[in-house]
Tab-separated table of C-alpha atoms in Angstrom:
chain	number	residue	atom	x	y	z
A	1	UNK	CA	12.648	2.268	-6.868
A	2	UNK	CA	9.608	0.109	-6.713
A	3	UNK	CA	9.694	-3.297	-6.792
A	4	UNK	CA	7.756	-3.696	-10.331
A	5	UNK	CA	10.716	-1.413	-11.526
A	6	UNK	CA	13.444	-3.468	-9.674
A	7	UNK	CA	12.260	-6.172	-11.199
A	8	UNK	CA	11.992	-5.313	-14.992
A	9	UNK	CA	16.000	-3.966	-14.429
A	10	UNK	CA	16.961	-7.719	-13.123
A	11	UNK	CA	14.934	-10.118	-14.225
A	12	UNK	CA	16.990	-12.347	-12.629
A	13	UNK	CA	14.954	-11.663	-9.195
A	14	UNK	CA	11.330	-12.107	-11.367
A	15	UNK	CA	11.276	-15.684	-8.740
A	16	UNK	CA	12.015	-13.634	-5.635
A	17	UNK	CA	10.012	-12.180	-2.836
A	18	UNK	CA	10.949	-8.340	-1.543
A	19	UNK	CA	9.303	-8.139	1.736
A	20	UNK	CA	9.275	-5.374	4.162
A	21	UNK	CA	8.861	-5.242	7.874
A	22	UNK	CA	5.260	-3.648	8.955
A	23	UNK	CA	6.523	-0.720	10.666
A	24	UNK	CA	8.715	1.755	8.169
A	25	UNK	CA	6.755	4.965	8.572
A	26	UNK	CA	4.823	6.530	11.109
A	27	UNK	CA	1.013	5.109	11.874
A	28	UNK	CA	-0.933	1.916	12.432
A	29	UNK	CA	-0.045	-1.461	10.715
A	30	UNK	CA	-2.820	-0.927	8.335
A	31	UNK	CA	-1.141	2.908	6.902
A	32	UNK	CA	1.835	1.072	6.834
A	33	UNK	CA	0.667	-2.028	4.827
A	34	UNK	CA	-1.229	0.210	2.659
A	35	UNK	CA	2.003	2.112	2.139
A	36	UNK	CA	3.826	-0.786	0.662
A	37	UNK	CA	1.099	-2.192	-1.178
A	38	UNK	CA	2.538	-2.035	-4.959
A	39	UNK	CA	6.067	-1.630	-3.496
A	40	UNK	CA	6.730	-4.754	-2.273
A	41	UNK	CA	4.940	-8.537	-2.241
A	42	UNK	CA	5.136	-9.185	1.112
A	43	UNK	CA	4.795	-7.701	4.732
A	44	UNK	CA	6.295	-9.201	7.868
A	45	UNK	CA	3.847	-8.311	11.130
A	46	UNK	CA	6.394	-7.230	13.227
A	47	UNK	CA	4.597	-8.584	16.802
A	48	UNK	CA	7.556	-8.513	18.758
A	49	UNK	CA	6.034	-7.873	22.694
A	50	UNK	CA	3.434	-10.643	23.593
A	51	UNK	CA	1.405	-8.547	25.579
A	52	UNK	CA	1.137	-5.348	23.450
A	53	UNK	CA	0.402	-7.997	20.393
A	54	UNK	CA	-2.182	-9.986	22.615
A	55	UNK	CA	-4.577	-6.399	23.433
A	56	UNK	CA	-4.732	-5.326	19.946
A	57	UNK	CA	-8.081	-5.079	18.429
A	58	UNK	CA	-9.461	-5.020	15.037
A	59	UNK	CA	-8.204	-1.097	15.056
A	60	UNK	CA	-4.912	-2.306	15.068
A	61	UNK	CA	-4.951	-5.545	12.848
A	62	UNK	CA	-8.180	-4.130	10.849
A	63	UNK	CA	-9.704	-7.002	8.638
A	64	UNK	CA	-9.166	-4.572	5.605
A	65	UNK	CA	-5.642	-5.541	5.392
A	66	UNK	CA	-6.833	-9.169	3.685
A	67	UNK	CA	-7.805	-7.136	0.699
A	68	UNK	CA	-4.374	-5.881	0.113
A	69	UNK	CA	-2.251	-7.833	-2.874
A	70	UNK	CA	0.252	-8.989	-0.048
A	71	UNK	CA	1.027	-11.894	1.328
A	72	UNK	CA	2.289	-11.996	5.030
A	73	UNK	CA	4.729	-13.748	7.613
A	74	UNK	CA	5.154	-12.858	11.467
A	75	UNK	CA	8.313	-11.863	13.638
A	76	UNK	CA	7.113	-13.108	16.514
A	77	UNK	CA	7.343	-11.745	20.479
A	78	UNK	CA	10.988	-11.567	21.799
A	79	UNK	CA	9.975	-11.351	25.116
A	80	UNK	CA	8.126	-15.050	25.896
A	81	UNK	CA	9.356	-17.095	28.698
A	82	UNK	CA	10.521	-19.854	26.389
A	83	UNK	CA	11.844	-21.907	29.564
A	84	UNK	CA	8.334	-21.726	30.959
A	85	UNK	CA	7.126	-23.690	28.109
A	86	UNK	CA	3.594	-23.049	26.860
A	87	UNK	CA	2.692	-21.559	30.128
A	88	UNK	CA	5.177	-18.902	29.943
A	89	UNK	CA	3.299	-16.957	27.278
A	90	UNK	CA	1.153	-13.516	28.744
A	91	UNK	CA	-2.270	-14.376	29.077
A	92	UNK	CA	-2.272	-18.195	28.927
A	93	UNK	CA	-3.031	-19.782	31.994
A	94	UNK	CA	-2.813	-23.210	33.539
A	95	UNK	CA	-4.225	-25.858	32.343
């Protein structure tokens, strides 16, 4: 069911947010986000290995996806040296 439908059967959840994680079928981000575009409001950017997430390009985070009617949070990396502070992140060097 999509979400518009969802709704009109409960309109009890008319004041919440259905969001989906950006990686449910097979492709890029953008295919996916394109995807859920009318199915849901909201996309989480699933970014969870720092390095991968730090070499993509505008092929993988396109600038097209702004124009879809979503809004967006981030899971962010798993795999950060947290202990290491600031300076545990890939690609961030000393200050």
């Amino acid at each position: 069911m999509h979400v518009p439908q969802a709704l009109t059967a409960s309109p009890r959840l008319l004041s919440r947010t259905v969001a989906a994680p950006s990686w449910i079928i097979a492709g890029n981000v953008h295919d996916n986000c394109a995807f859920l575009s009318g199915r849901v409001h909201e996309v989480g950017l699933c970014l969870f290995e720092a390095e991968a997430c730090l070499a993509y390009t505008d092929a993988d985070l396109p600038p097209a996806l702004a124009a879809l009617p979503l809004t967006w949070h981030a899971h962010l990396p798993v795999d950060l040296a947290w202990v290491a502070g600031p300076h545990g992140a890939p690609g961030v060097g000393a200050a």
